[in-house]
Coordinates of N, CA and C in Angstrom, one line a residue:
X3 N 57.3 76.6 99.7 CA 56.1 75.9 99.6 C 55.8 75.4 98.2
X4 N 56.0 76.3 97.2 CA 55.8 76.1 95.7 C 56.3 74.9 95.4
X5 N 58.0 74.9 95.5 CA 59.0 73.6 95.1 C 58.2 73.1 95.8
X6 N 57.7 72.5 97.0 CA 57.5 71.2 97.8 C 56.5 70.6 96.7
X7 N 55.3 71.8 96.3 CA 53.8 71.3 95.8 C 54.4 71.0 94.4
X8 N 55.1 70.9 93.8 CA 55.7 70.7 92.5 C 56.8 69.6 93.0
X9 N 57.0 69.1 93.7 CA 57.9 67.9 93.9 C 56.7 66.7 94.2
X10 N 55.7 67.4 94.5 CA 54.3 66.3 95.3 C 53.9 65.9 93.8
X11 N 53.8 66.8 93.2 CA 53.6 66.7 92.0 C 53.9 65.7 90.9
X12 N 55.0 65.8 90.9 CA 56.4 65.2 90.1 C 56.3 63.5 91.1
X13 N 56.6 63.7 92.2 CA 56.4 62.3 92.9 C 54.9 61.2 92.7
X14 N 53.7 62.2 92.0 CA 52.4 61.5 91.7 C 53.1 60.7 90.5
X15 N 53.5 61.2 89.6 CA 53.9 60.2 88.0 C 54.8 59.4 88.2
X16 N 55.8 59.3 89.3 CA 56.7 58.7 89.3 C 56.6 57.2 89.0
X17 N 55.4 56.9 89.8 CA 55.4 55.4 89.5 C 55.0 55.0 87.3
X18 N 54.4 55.8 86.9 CA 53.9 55.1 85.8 C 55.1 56.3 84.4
X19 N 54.7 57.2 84.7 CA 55.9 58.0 83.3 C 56.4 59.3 84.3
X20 N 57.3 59.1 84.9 CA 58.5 59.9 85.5 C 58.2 61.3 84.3
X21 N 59.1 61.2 83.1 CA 58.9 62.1 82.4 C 58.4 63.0 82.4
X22 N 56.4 62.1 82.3 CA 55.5 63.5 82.4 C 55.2 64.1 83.8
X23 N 55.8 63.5 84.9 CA 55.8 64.5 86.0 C 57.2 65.5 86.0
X24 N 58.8 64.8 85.0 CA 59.2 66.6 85.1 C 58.7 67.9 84.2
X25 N 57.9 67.2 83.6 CA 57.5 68.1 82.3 C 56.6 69.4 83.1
X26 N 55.4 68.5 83.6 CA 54.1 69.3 84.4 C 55.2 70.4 85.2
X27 N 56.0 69.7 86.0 CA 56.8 70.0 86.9 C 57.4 71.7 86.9
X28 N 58.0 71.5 85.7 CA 59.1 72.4 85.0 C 58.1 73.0 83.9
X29 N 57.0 73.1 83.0 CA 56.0 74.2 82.6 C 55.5 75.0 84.0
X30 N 55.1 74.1 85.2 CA 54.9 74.7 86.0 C 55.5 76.3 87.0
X31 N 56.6 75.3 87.1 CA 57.9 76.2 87.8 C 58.4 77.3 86.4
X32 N 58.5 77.0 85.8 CA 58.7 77.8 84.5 C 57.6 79.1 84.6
X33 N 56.4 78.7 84.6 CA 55.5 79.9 84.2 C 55.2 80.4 85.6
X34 N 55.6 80.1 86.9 CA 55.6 81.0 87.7 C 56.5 81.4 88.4
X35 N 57.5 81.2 87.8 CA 58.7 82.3 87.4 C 58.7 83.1 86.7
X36 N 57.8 83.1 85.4 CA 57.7 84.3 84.3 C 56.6 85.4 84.8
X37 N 55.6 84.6 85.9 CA 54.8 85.7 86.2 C 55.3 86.5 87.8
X38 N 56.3 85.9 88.4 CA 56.7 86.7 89.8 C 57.9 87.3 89.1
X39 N 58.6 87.1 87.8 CA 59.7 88.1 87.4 C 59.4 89.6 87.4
X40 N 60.7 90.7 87.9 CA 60.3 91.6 87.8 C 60.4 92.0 86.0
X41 N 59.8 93.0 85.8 CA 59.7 93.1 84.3 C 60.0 94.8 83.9
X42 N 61.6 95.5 83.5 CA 62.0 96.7 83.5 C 60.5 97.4 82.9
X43 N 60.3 97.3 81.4 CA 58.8 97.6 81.0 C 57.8 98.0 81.4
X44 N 57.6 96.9 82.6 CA 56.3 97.7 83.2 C 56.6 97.9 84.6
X45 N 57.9 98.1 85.4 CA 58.2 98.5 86.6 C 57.1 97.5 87.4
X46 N 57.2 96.1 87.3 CA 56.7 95.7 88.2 C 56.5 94.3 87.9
X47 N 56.1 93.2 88.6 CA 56.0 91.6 87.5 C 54.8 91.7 87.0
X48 N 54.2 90.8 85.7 CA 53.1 90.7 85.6 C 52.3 89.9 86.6
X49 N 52.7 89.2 87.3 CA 51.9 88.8 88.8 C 51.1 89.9 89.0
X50 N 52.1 91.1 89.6 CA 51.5 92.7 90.0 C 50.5 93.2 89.3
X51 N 50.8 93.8 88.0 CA 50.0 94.2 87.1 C 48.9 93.8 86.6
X52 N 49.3 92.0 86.5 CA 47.8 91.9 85.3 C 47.2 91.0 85.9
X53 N 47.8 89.8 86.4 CA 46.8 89.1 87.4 C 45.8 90.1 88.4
X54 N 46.8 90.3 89.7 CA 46.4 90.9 90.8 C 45.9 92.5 90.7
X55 N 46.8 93.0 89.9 CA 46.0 94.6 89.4 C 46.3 95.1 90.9
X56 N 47.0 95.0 91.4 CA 48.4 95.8 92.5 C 49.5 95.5 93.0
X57 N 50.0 96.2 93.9 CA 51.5 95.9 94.1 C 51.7 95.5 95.5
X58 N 50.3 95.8 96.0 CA 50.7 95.5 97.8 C 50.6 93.7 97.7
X59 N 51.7 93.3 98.6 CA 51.6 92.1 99.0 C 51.7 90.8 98.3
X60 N 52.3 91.8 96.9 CA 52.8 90.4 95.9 C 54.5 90.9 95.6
X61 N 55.2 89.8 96.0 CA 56.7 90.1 95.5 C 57.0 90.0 94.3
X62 N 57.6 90.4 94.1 CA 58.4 90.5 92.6 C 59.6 90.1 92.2
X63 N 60.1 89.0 91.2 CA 61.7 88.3 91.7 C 62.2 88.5 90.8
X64 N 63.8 89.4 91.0 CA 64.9 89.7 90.7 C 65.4 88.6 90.2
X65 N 66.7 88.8 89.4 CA 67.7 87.6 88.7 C 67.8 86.7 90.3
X66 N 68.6 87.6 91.6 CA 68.6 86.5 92.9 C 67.5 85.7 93.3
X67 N 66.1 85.9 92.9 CA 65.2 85.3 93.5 C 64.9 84.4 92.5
X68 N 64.8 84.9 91.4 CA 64.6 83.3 90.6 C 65.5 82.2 90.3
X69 N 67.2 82.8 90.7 CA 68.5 81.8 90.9 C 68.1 81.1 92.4
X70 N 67.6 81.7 93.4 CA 66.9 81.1 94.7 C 66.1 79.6 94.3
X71 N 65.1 80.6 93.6 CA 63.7 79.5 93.4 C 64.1 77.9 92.2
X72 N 64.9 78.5 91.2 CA 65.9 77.2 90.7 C 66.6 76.1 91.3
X73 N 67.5 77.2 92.3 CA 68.0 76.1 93.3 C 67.4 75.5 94.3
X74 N 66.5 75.7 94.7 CA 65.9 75.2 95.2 C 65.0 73.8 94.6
X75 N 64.6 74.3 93.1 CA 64.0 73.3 92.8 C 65.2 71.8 92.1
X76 N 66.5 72.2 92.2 CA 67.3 71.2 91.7 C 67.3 70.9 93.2
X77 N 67.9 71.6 94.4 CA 68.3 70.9 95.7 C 66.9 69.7 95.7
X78 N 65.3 69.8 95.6 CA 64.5 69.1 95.8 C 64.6 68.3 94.9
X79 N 65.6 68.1 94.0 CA 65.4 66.9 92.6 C 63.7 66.9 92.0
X80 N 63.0 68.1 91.7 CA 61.7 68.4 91.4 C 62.3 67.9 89.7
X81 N 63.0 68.4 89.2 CA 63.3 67.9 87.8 C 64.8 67.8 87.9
X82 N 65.0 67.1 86.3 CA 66.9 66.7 86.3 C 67.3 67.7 85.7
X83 N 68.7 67.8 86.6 CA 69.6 68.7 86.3 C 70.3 68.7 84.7
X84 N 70.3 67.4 84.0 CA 70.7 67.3 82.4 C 69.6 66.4 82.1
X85 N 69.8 66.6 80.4 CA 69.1 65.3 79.8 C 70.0 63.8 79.6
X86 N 70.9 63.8 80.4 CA 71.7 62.6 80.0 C 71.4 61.6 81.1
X87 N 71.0 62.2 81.9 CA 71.0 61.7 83.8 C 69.8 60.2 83.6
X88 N 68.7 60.3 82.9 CA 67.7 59.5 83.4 C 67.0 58.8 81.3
X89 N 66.3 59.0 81.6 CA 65.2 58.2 80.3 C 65.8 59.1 79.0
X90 N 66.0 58.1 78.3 CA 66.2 58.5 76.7 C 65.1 59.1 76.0
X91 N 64.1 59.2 76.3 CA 63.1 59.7 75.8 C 62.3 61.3 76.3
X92 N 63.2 61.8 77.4 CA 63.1 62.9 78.1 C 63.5 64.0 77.4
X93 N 62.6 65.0 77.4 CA 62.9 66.4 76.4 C 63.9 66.9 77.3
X94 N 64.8 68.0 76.5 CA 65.9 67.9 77.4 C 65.4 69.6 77.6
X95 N 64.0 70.0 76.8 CA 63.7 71.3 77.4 C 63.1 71.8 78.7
X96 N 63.2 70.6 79.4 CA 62.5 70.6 81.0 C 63.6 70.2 82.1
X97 N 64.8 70.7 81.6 CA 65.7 70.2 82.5 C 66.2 71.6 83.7
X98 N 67.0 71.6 84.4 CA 66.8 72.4 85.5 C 67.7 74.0 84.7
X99 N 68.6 73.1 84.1 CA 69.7 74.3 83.5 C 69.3 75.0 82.6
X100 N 68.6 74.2 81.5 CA 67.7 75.0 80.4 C 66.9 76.2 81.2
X101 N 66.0 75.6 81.8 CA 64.9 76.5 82.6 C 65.7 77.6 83.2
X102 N 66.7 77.2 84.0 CA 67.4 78.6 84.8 C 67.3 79.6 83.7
X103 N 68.4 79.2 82.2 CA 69.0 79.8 81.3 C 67.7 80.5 80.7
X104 N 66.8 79.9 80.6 CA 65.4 80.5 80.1 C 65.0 81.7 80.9
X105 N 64.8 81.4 82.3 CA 64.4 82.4 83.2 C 65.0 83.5 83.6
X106 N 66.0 83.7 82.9 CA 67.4 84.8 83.2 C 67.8 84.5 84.1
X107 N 68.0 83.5 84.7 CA 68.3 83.5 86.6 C 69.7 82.5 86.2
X108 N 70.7 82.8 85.6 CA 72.3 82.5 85.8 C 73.0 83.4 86.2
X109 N 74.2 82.9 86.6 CA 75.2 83.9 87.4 C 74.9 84.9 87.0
X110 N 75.4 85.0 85.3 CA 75.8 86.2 84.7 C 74.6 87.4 85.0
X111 N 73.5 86.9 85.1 CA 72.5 87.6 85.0 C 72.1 88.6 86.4
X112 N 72.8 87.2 87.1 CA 72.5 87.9 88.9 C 74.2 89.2 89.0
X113 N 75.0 88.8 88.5 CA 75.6 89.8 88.6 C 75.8 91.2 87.6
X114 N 75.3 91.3 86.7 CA 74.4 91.9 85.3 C 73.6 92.8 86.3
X115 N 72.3 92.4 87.3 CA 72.0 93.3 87.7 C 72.7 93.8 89.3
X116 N 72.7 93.1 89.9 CA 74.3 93.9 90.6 C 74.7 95.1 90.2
X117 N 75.2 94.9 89.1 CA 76.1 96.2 88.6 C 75.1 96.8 88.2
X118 N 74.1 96.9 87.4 CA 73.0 98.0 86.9 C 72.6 98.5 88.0
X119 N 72.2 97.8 88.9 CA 71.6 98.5 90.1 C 72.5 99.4 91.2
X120 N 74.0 99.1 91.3 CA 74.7 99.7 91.8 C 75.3 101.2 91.0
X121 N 75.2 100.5 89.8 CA 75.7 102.2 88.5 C 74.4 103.0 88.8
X122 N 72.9 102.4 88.6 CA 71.6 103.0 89.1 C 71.7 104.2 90.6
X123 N 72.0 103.2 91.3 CA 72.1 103.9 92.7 C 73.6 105.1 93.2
X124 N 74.3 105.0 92.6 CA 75.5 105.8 91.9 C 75.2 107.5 91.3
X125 N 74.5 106.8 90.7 CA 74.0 107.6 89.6 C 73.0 109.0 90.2
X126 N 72.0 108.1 90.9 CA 70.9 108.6 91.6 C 71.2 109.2 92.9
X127 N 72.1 108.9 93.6 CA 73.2 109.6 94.6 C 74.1 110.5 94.6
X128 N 74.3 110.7 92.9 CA 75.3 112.0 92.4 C 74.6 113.1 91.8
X129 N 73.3 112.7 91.5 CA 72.7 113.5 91.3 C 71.8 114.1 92.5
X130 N 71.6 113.1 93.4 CA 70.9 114.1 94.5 C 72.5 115.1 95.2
X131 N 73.4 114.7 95.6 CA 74.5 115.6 96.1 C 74.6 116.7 95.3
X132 N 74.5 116.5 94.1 CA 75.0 117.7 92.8 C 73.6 118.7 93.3
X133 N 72.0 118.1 93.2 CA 71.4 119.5 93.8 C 71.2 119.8 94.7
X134 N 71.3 118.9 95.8 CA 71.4 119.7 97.6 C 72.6 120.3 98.0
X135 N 73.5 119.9 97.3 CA 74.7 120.6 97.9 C 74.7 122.3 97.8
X136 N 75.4 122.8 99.1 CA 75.3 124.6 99.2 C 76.7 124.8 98.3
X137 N 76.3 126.4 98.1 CA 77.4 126.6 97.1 C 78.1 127.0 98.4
X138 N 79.8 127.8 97.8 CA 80.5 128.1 98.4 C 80.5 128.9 98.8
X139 N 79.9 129.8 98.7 CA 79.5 131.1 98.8 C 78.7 131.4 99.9
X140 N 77.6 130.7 99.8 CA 76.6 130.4 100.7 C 77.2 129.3 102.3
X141 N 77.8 128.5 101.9 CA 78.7 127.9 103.0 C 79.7 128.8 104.2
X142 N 79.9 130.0 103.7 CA 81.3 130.5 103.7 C 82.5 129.7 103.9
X143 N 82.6 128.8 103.0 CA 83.9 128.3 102.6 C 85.0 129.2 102.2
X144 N 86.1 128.3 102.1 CA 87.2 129.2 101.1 C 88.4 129.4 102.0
X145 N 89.3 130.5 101.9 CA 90.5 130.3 102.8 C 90.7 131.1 104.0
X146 N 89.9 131.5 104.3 CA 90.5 132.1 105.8 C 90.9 133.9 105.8
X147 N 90.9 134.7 104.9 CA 91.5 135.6 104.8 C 91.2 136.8 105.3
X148 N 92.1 137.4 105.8 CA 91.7 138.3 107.0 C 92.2 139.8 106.3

Protein backbone atom coordinates (compact mmCIF):
# COMPACT_ATOMS: atom_id res chain seq x y z
CA UNK A 1 0.00 0.00 0.00
CA UNK A 2 3.02 2.36 0.87
CA UNK A 3 4.79 1.91 -2.79
CA UNK A 4 1.33 2.39 -4.48
CA UNK A 5 0.84 5.99 -2.18
CA UNK A 6 4.43 6.94 -3.19
CA UNK A 7 4.00 5.98 -6.89
CA UNK A 8 0.50 8.32 -6.69
CA UNK A 9 2.78 10.51 -5.48
CA UNK A 10 5.60 10.53 -7.92
CA UNK A 11 2.77 10.24 -10.87
CA UNK A 12 1.30 13.99 -9.37
CA UNK A 13 4.83 15.78 -10.64
CA UNK A 14 5.06 13.86 -13.56
CA UNK A 15 3.51 16.24 -15.69
CA UNK A 16 5.50 19.53 -14.67
CA UNK A 17 9.24 18.30 -12.91
CA UNK A 18 9.35 14.35 -12.86
CA UNK A 19 12.48 14.99 -10.77
CA UNK A 20 10.87 16.42 -7.86
CA UNK A 21 8.42 13.67 -7.64
CA UNK A 22 11.44 10.97 -7.48
CA UNK A 23 12.98 13.05 -4.86
CA UNK A 24 9.66 13.45 -2.48
CA UNK A 25 9.30 9.88 -3.59
CA UNK A 26 12.62 8.37 -2.44
CA UNK A 27 13.14 10.90 0.94
CA UNK A 28 9.96 9.37 1.53
CA UNK A 29 10.53 5.64 1.00
CA UNK A 30 13.92 6.32 2.40
CA UNK A 31 12.77 7.62 5.92
CA UNK A 32 10.24 4.95 6.28
CA UNK A 33 12.52 2.44 5.91
CA UNK A 34 14.87 4.01 8.60
CA UNK A 35 11.96 4.04 10.94
CA UNK A 36 10.40 0.31 10.31
CA UNK A 37 14.30 -0.95 10.42
CA UNK A 38 15.07 -3.22 12.99
CA UNK A 39 17.79 -1.55 15.04
CA UNK A 40 20.48 -4.19 17.08
CA UNK A 41 20.86 -1.14 19.80
CA UNK A 42 17.62 -0.84 20.84
CA UNK A 43 16.18 -4.51 20.10
CA UNK A 44 13.49 -3.04 18.23
CA UNK A 45 12.88 -0.26 15.15
CA UNK A 46 12.47 3.13 16.11
CA UNK A 47 8.87 2.94 14.69
CA UNK A 48 8.51 0.61 18.01
CA UNK A 49 10.22 2.58 20.44
CA UNK A 50 9.91 6.22 19.90
CA UNK A 51 7.14 6.95 17.63
CA UNK A 52 4.57 4.35 18.96
CA UNK A 53 6.19 3.70 22.52
CA UNK A 54 5.32 -0.27 21.86
CA UNK A 55 5.87 -3.30 20.15
CA UNK A 56 2.39 -4.81 19.71
CA UNK A 57 1.25 -4.48 16.14
CA UNK A 58 4.10 -2.53 14.56
CA UNK A 59 6.56 -4.76 12.43
CA UNK A 60 9.90 -4.37 12.30
CA UNK A 61 12.06 -4.86 8.90
CA UNK A 62 14.98 -7.07 8.64
CA UNK A 63 17.76 -6.73 5.74
CA UNK A 64 14.67 -9.20 3.76
CA UNK A 65 12.00 -6.84 4.40
CA UNK A 66 13.54 -3.72 3.38
CA UNK A 67 15.26 -5.79 0.09
CA UNK A 68 11.20 -6.63 -0.21
CA UNK A 69 10.09 -2.96 0.18
CA UNK A 70 12.97 -1.74 -2.54
CA UNK A 71 11.91 -4.14 -4.89
CA UNK A 72 9.02 -3.47 -4.90
CA UNK A 73 9.42 0.18 -5.20
CA UNK A 74 11.72 -0.37 -8.53
CA UNK A 75 9.05 -3.21 -9.83
CA UNK A 76 6.47 0.04 -9.42
CA UNK A 77 9.08 2.42 -11.34
CA UNK A 78 8.25 4.76 -8.02
CA UNK A 79 11.90 6.13 -8.73
CA UNK A 80 14.91 5.27 -11.41
CA UNK A 81 16.89 2.52 -10.99
CA UNK A 82 20.36 4.74 -12.22
CA UNK A 83 21.02 8.35 -12.76
CA UNK A 84 21.83 7.72 -16.41
CA UNK A 85 18.26 6.40 -17.35
CA UNK A 86 16.23 9.90 -17.53
CA UNK A 87 17.00 13.92 -16.99
CA UNK A 88 20.44 15.26 -16.72
CA UNK A 89 19.67 17.26 -13.95
CA UNK A 90 18.47 14.29 -11.59
CA UNK A 91 20.47 13.84 -8.21
CA UNK A 92 21.70 10.58 -8.63
CA UNK A 93 21.09 10.43 -4.59
CA UNK A 94 17.46 9.36 -5.11
CA UNK A 95 17.95 6.60 -7.31
CA UNK A 96 16.69 3.01 -6.32
CA UNK A 97 20.29 1.43 -5.84
CA UNK A 98 21.78 4.22 -3.90
CA UNK A 99 18.73 4.02 -1.48
CA UNK A 100 18.80 0.15 -1.26
CA UNK A 101 22.73 0.55 -0.59
CA UNK A 102 21.78 3.32 2.04
CA UNK A 103 19.13 1.14 3.71
CA UNK A 104 21.39 -1.88 4.31
CA UNK A 105 18.90 -3.89 2.23
CA UNK A 106 21.60 -5.48 -0.53
CA UNK A 107 22.26 -8.99 -0.98
CA UNK A 108 25.24 -8.96 1.08
CA UNK A 109 23.46 -7.60 3.88
CA UNK A 110 20.40 -10.09 3.60
CA UNK A 111 22.78 -12.81 3.73
CA UNK A 112 25.11 -11.06 6.53
CA UNK A 113 22.13 -11.62 8.56
CA UNK A 114 21.28 -15.16 7.52
CA UNK A 115 24.36 -16.23 8.88
CA UNK A 116 24.33 -14.05 12.22
CA UNK A 117 21.06 -15.22 12.95
CA UNK A 118 21.73 -18.84 12.11
CA UNK A 119 25.42 -18.76 14.21
CA UNK A 120 22.84 -16.78 16.89
CA UNK A 121 20.37 -19.65 16.90
CA UNK A 122 23.40 -22.32 16.92
CA UNK A 123 24.73 -20.88 19.50
CA UNK A 124 21.53 -20.54 21.71
CA UNK A 125 20.73 -24.23 21.03
CA UNK A 126 24.11 -25.50 22.31
CA UNK A 127 23.80 -23.79 25.01
CA UNK A 128 20.39 -24.90 25.98
CA UNK A 129 21.50 -28.81 25.22
CA UNK A 130 24.84 -28.27 27.26
CA UNK A 131 22.32 -27.35 30.44
CA UNK A 132 19.35 -29.66 30.13
CA UNK A 133 21.21 -32.40 29.17
CA UNK A 134 21.35 -35.49 32.06
CA UNK A 135 24.62 -36.55 33.10
CA UNK A 136 25.63 -40.15 32.59
CA UNK A 137 25.34 -41.10 35.57
CA UNK A 138 22.03 -39.98 36.24
CA UNK A 139 20.93 -41.55 32.70
CA UNK A 140 22.32 -44.86 33.47
CA UNK A 141 24.32 -44.83 30.46
CA UNK A 142 27.53 -46.57 29.83
CA UNK A 143 28.31 -50.26 28.83
CA UNK A 144 26.28 -52.78 29.97
CA UNK A 145 28.38 -54.55 32.59
CA UNK A 146 27.33 -57.31 34.48
Amino acid sequence: TLVKKLWEIRKSYEGDMIEAGWRVAGILGFATAKLFSWDWKRLGSPMQLDVVGKRIGVPAWFANGRRKFWDMMEHYDVIPPNEYCYYPGFDKNYTIHNLRRLNHAEDHDVWTEIIMGTVALSVALTFWNAFTAKDEEESGGGGGHQ
